[in-house]
PDB file of C-alpha atoms (C1' of nucleotides) in Angstrom:
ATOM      1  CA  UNK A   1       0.000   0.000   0.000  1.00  0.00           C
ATOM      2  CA  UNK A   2       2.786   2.020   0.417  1.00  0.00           C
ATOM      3  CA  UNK A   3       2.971   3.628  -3.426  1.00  0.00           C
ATOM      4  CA  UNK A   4      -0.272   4.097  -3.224  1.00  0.00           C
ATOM      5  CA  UNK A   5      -0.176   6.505   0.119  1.00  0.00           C
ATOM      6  CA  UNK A   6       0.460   9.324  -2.089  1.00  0.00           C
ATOM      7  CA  UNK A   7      -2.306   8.551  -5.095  1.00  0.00           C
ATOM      8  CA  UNK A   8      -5.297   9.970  -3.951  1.00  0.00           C
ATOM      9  CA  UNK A   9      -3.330  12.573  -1.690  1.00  0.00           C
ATOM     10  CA  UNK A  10      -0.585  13.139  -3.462  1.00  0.00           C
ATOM     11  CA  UNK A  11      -2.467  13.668  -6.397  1.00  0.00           C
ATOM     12  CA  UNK A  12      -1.367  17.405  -6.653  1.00  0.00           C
ATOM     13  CA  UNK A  13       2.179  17.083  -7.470  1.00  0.00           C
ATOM     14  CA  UNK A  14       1.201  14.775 -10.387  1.00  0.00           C
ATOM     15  CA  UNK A  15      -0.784  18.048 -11.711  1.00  0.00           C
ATOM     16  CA  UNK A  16       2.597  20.124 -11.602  1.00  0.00           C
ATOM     17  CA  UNK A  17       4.831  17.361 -12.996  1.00  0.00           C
ATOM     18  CA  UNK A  18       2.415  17.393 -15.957  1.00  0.00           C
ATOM     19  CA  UNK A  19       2.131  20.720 -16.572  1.00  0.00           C
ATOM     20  CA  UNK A  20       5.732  21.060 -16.358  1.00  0.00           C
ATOM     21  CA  UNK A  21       6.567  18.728 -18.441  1.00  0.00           C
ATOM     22  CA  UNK A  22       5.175  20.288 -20.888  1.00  0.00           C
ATOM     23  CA  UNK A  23       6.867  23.334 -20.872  1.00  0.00           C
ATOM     24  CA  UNK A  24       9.033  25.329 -18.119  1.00  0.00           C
ATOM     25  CA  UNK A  25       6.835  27.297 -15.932  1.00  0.00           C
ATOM     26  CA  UNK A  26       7.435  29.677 -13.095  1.00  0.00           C
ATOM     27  CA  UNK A  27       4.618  29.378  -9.984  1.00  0.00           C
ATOM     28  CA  UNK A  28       2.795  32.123 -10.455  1.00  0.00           C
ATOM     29  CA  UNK A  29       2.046  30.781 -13.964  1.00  0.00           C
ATOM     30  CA  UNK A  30       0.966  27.119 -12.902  1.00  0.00           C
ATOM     31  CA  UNK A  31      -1.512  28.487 -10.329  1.00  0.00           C
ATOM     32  CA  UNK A  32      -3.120  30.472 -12.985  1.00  0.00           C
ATOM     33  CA  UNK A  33      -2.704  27.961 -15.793  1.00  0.00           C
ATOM     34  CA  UNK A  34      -3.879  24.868 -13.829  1.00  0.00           C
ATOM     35  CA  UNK A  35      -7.578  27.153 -12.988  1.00  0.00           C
ATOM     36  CA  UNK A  36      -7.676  28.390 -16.833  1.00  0.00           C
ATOM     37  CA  UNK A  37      -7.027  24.343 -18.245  1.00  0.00           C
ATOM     38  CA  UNK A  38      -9.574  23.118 -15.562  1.00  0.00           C
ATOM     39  CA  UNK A  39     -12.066  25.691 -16.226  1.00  0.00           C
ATOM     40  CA  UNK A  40     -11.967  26.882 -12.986  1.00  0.00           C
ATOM     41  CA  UNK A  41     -12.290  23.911 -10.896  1.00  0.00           C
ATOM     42  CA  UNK A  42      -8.870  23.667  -9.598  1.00  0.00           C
ATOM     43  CA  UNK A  43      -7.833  27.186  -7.844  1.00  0.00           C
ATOM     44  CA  UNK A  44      -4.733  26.124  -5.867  1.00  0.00           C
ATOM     45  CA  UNK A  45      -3.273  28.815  -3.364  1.00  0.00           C
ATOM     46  CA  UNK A  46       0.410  29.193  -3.017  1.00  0.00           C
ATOM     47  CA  UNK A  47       0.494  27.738   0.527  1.00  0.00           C
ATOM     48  CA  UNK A  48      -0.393  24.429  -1.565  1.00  0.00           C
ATOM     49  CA  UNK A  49       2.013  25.205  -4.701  1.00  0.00           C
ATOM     50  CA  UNK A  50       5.235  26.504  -3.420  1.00  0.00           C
ATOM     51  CA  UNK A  51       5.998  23.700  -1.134  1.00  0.00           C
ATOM     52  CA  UNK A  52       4.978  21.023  -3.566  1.00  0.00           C
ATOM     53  CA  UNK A  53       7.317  22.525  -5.730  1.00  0.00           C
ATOM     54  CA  UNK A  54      10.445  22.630  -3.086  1.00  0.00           C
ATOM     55  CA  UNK A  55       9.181  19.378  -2.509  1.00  0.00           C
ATOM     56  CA  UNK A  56       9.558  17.896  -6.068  1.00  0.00           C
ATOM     57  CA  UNK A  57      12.963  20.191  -6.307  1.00  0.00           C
ATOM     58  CA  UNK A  58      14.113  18.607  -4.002  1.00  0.00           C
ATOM     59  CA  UNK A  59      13.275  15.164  -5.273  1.00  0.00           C
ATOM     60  CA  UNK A  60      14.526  15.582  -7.942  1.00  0.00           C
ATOM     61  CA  UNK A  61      11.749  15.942 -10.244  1.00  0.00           C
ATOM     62  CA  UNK A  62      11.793  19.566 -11.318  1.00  0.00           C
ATOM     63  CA  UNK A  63      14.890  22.140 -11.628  1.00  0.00           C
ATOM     64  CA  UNK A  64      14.236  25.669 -10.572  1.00  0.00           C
ATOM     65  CA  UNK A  65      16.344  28.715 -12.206  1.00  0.00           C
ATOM     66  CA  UNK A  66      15.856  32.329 -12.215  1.00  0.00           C
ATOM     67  CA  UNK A  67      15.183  34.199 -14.766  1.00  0.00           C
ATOM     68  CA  UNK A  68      14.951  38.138 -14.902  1.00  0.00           C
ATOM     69  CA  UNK A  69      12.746  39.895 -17.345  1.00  0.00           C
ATOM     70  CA  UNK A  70      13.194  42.848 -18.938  1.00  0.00           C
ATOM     71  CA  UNK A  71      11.464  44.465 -16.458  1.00  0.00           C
ATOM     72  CA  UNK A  72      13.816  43.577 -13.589  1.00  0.00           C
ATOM     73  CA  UNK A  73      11.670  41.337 -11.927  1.00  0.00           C
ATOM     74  CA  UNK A  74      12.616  37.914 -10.968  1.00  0.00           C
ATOM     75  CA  UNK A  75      10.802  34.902 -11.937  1.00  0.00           C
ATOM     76  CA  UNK A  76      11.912  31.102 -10.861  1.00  0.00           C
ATOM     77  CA  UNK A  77      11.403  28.867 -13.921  1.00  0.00           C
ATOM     78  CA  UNK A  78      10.968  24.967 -13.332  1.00  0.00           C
ATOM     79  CA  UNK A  79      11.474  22.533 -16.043  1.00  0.00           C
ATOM     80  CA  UNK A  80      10.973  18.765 -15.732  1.00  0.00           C
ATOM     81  CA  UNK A  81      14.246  16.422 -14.664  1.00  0.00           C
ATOM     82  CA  UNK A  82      15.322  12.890 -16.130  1.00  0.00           C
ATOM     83  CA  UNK A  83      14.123  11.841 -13.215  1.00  0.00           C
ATOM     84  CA  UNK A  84      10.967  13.654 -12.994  1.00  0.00           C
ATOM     85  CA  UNK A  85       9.990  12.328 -16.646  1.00  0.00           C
ATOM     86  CA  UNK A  86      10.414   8.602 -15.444  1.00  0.00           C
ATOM     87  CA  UNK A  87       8.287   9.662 -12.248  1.00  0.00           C
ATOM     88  CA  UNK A  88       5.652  10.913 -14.193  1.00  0.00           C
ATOM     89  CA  UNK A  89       5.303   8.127 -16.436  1.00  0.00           C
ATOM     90  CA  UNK A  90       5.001   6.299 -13.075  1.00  0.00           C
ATOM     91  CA  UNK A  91       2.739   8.260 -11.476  1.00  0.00           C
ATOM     92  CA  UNK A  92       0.706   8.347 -15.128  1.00  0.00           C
ATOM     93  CA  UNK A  93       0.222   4.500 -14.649  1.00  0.00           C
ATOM     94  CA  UNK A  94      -0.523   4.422 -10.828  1.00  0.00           C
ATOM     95  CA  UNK A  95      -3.433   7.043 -11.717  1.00  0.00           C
ATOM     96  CA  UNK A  96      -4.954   4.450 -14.494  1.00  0.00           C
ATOM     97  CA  UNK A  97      -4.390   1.803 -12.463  1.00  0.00           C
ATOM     98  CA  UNK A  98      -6.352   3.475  -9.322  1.00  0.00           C
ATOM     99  CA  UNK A  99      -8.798   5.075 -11.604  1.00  0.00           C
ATOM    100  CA  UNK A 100      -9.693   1.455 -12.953  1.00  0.00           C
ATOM    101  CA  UNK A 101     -10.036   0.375  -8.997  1.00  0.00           C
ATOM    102  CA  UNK A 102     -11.966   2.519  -8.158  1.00  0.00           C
ATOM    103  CA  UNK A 103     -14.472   2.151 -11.494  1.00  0.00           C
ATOM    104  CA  UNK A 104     -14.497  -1.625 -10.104  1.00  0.00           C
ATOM    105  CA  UNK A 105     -16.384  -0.349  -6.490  1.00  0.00           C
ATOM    106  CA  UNK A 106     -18.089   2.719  -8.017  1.00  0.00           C
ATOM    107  CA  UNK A 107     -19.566   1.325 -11.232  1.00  0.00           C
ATOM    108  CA  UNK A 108     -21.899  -1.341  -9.882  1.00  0.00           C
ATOM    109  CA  UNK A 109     -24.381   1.710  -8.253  1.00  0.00           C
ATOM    110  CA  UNK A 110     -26.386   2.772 -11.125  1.00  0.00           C
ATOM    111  CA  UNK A 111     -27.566   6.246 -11.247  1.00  0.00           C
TER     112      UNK A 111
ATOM    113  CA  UNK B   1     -12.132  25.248  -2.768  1.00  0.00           C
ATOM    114  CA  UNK B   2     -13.513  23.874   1.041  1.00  0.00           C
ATOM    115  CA  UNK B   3     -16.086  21.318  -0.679  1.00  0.00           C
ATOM    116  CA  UNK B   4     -13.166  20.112  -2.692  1.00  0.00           C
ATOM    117  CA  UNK B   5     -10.490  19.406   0.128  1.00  0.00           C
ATOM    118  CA  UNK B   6     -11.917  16.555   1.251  1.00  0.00           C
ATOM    119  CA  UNK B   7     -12.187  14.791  -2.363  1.00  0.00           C
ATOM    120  CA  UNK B   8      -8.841  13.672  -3.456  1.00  0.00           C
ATOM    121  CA  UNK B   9      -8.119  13.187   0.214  1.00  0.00           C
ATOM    122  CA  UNK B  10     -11.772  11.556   1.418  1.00  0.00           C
ATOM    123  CA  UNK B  11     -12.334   9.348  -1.878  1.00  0.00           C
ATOM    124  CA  UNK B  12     -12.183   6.672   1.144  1.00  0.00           C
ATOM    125  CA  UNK B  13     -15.047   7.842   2.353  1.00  0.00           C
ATOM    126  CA  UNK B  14     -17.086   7.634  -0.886  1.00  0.00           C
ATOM    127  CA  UNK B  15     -15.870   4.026  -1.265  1.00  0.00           C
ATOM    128  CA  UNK B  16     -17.343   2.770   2.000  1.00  0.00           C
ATOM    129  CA  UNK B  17     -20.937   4.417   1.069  1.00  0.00           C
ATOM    130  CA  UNK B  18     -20.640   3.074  -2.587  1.00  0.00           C
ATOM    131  CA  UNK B  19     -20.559  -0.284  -0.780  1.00  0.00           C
ATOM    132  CA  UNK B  20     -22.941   0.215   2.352  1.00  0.00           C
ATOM    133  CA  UNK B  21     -25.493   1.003  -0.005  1.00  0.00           C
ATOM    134  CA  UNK B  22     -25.680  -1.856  -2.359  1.00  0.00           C
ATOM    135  CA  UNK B  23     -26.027  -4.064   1.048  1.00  0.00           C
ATOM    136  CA  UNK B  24     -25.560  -3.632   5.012  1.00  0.00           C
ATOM    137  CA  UNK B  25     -22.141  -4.731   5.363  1.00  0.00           C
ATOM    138  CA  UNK B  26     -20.114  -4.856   8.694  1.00  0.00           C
ATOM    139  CA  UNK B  27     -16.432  -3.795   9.010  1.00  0.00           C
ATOM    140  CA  UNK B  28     -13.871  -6.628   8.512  1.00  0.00           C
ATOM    141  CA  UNK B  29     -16.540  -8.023   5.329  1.00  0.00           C
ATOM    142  CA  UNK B  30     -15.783  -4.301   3.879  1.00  0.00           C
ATOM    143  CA  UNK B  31     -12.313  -4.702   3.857  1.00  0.00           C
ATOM    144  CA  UNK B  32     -12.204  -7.686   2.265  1.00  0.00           C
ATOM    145  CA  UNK B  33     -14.884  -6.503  -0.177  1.00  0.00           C
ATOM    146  CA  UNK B  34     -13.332  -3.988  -1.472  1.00  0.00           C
ATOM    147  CA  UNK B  35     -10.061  -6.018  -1.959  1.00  0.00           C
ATOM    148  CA  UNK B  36     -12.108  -8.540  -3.679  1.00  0.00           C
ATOM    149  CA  UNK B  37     -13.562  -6.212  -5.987  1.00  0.00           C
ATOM    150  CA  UNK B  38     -10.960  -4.289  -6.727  1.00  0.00           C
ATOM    151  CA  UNK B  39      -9.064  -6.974  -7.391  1.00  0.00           C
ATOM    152  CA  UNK B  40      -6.318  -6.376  -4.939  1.00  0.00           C
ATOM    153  CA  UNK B  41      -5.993  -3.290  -5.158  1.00  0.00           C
ATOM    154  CA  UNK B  42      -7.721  -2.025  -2.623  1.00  0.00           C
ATOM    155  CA  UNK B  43      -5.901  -3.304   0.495  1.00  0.00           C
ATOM    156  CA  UNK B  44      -7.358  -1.205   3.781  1.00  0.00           C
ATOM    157  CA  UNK B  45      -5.930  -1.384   6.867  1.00  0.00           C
ATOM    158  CA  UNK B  46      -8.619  -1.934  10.188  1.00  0.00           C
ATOM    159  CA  UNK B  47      -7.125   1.726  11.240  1.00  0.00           C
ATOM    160  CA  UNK B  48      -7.965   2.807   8.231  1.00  0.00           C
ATOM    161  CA  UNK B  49     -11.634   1.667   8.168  1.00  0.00           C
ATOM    162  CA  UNK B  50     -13.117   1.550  11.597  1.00  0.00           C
ATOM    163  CA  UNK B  51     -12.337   5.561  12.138  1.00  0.00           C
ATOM    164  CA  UNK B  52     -13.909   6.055   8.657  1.00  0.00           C
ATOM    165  CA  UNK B  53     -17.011   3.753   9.941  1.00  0.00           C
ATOM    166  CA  UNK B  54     -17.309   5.918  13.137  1.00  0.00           C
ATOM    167  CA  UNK B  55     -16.788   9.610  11.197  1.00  0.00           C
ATOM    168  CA  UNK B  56     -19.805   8.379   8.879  1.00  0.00           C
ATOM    169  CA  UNK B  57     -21.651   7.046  11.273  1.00  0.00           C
ATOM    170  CA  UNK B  58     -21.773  10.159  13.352  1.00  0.00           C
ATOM    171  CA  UNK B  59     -22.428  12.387  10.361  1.00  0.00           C
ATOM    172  CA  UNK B  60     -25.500  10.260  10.465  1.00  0.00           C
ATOM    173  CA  UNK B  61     -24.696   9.073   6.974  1.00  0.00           C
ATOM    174  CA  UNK B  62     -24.453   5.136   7.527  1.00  0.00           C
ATOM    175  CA  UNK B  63     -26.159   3.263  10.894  1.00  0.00           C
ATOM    176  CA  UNK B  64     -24.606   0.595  12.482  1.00  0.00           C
ATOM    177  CA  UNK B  65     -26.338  -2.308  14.268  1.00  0.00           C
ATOM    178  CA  UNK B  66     -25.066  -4.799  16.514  1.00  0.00           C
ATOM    179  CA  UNK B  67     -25.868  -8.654  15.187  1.00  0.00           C
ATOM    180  CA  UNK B  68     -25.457 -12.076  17.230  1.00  0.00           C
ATOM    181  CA  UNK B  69     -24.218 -14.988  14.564  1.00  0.00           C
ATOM    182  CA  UNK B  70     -26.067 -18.267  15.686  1.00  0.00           C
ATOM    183  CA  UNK B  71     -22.065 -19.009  16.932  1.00  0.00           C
ATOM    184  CA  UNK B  72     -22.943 -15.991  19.123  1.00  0.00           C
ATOM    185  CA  UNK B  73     -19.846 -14.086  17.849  1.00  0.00           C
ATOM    186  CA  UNK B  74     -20.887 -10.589  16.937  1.00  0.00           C
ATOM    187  CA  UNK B  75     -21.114  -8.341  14.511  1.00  0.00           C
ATOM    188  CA  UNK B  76     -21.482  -4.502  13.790  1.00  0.00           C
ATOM    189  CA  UNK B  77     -23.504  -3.941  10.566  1.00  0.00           C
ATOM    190  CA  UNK B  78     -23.850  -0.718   8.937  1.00  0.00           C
ATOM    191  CA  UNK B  79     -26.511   0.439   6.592  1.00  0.00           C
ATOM    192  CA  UNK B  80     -26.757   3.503   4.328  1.00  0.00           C
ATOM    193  CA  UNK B  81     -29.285   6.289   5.702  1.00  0.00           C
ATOM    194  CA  UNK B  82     -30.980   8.581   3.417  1.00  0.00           C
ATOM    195  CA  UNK B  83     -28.604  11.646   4.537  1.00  0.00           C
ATOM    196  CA  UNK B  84     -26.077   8.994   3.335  1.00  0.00           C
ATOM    197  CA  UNK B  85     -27.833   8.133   0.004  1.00  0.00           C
ATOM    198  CA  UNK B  86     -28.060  12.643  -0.599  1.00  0.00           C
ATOM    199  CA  UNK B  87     -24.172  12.632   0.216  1.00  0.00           C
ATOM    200  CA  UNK B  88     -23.543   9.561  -1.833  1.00  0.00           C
ATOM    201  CA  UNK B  89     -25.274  11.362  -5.054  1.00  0.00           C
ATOM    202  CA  UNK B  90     -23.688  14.703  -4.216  1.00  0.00           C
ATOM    203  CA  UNK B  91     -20.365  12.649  -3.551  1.00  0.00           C
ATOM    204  CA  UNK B  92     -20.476  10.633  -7.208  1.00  0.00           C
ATOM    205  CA  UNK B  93     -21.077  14.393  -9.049  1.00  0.00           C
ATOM    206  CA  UNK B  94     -17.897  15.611  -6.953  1.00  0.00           C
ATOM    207  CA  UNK B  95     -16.154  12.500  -8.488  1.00  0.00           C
ATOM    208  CA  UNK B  96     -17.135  12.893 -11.875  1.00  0.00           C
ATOM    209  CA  UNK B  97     -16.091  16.959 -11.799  1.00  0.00           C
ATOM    210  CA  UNK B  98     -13.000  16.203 -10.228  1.00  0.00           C
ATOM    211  CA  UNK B  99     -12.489  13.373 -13.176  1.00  0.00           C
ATOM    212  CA  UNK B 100     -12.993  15.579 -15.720  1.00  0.00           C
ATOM    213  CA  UNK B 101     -10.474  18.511 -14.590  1.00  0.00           C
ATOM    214  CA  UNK B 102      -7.847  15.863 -13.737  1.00  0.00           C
ATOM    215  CA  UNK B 103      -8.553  15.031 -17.821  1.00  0.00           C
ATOM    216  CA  UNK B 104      -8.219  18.641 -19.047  1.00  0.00           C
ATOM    217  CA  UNK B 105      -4.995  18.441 -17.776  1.00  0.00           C
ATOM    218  CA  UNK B 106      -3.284  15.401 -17.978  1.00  0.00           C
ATOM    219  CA  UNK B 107      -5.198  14.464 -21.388  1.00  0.00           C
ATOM    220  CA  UNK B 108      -2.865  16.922 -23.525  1.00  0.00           C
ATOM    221  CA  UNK B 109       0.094  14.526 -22.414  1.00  0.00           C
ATOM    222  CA  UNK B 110       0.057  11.822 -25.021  1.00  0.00           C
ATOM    223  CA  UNK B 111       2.285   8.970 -24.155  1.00  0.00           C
TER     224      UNK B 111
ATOM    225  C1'  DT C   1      -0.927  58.193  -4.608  1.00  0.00           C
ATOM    226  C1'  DA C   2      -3.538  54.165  -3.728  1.00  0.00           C
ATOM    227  C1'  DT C   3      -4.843  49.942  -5.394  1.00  0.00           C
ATOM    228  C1'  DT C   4      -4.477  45.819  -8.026  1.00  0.00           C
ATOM    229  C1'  DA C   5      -1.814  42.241 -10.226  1.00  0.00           C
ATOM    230  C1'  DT C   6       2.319  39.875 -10.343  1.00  0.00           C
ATOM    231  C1'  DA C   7       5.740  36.873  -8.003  1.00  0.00           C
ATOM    232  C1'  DC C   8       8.019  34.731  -4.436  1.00  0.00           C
ATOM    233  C1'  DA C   9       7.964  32.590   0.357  1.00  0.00           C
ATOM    234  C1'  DT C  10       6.910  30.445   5.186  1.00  0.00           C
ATOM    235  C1'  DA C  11       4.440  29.274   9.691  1.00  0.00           C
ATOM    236  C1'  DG C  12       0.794  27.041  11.767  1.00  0.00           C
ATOM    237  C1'  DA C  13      -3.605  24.445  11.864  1.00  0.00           C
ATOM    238  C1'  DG C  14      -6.507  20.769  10.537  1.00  0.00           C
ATOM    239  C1'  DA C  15      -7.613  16.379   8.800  1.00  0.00           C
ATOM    240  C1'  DG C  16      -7.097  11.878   7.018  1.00  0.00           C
ATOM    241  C1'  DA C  17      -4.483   7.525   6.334  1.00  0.00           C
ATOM    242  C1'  DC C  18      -1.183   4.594   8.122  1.00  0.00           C
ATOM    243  C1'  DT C  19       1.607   1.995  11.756  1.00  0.00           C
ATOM    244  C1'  DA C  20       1.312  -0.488  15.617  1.00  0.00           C
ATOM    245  C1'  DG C  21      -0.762  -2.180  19.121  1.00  0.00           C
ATOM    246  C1'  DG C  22      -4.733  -4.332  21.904  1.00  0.00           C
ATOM    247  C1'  DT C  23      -8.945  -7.613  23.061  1.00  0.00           C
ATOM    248  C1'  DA C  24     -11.790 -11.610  22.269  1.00  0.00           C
ATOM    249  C1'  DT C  25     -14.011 -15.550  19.949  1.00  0.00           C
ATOM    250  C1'  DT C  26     -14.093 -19.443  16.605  1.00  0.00           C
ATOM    251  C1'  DA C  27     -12.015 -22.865  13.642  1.00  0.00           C
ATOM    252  C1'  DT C  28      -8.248 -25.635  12.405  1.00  0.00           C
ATOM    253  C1'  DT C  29      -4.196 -28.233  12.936  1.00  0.00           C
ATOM    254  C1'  DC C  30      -0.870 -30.940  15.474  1.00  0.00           C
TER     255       DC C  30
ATOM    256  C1'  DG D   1      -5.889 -30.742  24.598  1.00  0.00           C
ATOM    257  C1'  DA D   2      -2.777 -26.970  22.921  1.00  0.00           C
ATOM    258  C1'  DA D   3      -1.167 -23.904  19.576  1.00  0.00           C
ATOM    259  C1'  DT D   4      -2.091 -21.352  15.619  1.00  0.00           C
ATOM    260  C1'  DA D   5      -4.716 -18.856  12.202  1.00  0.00           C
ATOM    261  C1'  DA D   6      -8.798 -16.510  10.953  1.00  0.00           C
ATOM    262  C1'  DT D   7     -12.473 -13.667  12.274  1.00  0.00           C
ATOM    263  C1'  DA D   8     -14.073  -9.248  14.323  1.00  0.00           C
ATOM    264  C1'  DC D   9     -13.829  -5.230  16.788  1.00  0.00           C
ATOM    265  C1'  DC D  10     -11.186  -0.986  18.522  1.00  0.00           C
ATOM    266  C1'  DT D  11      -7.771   3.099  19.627  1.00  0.00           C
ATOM    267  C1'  DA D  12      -3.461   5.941  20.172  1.00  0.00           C
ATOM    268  C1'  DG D  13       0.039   8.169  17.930  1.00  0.00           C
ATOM    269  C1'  DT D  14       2.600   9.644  13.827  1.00  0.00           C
ATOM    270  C1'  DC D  15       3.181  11.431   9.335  1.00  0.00           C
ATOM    271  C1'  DT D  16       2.155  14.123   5.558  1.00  0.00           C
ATOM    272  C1'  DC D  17      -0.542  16.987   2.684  1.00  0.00           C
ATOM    273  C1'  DT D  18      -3.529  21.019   1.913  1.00  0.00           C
ATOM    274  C1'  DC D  19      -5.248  25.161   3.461  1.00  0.00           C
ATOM    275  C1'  DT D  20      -5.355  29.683   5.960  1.00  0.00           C
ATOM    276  C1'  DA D  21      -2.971  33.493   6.955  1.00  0.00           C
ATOM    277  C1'  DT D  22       0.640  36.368   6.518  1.00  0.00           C
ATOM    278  C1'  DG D  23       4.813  38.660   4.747  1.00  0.00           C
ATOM    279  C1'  DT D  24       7.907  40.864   1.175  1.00  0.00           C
ATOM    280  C1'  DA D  25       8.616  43.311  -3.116  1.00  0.00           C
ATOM    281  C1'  DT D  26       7.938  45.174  -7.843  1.00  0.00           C
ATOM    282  C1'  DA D  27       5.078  46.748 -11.919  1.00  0.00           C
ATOM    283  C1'  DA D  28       0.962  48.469 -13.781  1.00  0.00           C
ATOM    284  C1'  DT D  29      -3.225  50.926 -13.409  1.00  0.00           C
ATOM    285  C1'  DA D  30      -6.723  54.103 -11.658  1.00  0.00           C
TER     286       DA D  30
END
DNA sequence: TATTATACATAGAGAGACTAGGTATTATTC
DNA sequence: GAATAATACCTAGTCTCTCTATGTATAATA
């Protein structure tokens, strides 16, 4: 049960990997991106997203560098790791695999 | 955001309703239940379960009864309430929204 | 000049899931 | 008859994640 602690909880930093992977993006960005892609469902404050992403820095997953714009103002750009590619693929499967678990319990219940 | 805090987090919660209200089912039957259908997957611990029981029981979603087995051995059987079967419904729609913004954003990642 | 938006960050609280332990009865095996 | 495994319930404590709340600072707008 162990890999599966952080499925269902964990769930969040599976949402940044992805997004990441995708292209580098700086916090700021991924709050507002992940609310515009999810048409508003997900609004994630930065209490939630900065640690998850000193958390997957830390893992290894992302890579943080600053960047200064033209402006002068400092923005910390994350892009996705070796590492962090393999864990998403990972964490891709564990989601299909708990998705199809939990259509096993759920589905029976008709509306 | 409060409504959707205890989704991703109390999807536990949803299971043990989803299977209280097929049939009255008692604790140690649920765990094995849900590993059954779930084939495997599912594998809840009793510390896991019985504090579940009790929070759903005292949010007067699920009822539990004491039975005495012929061997006289006895057993704690809950069934669904009809605050349980509102919260169920209102639970499943939660489930389905939260599917379909996890798609919007991990969709565009083809593998 | 005041406010809003951008952009980063952390401390503390709350809640849920797990680990680890406990009690007691029944069935099975040696 | 004794030891073990399976059944059946329960709780205390720990860990970790998410949120609330707050702080700092700059750029753009009213």
């Amino acid at each position: 049960m162990a890999q599966r602690r952080g499925l269902i909880k964990g769930g969040f930093d599976s949402l940044l990997l992805c997004l990441i992977a995708q292209q580098p993006m700086y916090g700021y960005q991924i709050i507002k991106e992940l609310e515009k892609r999810s048409q508003g469902y997900f609004r994630f404050k930065e209490g939630t997203l900065y640690p998850a992403l000193h958390r997957s820095e830390k893992a290894g997953l992302i890579q943080g560098k600053w960047q200064t714009l033209p402006s002068g103002r400092q923005r910390r750009y994350y892009h996705i790791t070796e590492k962090g590619l393999h864990s998403l693929a990972a964490k891709r499967s564990q989601w299909l695999d708990f998705l199809a678990a939990m259509n096993l319990i759920i589905q029976p219940v008709s509306d």
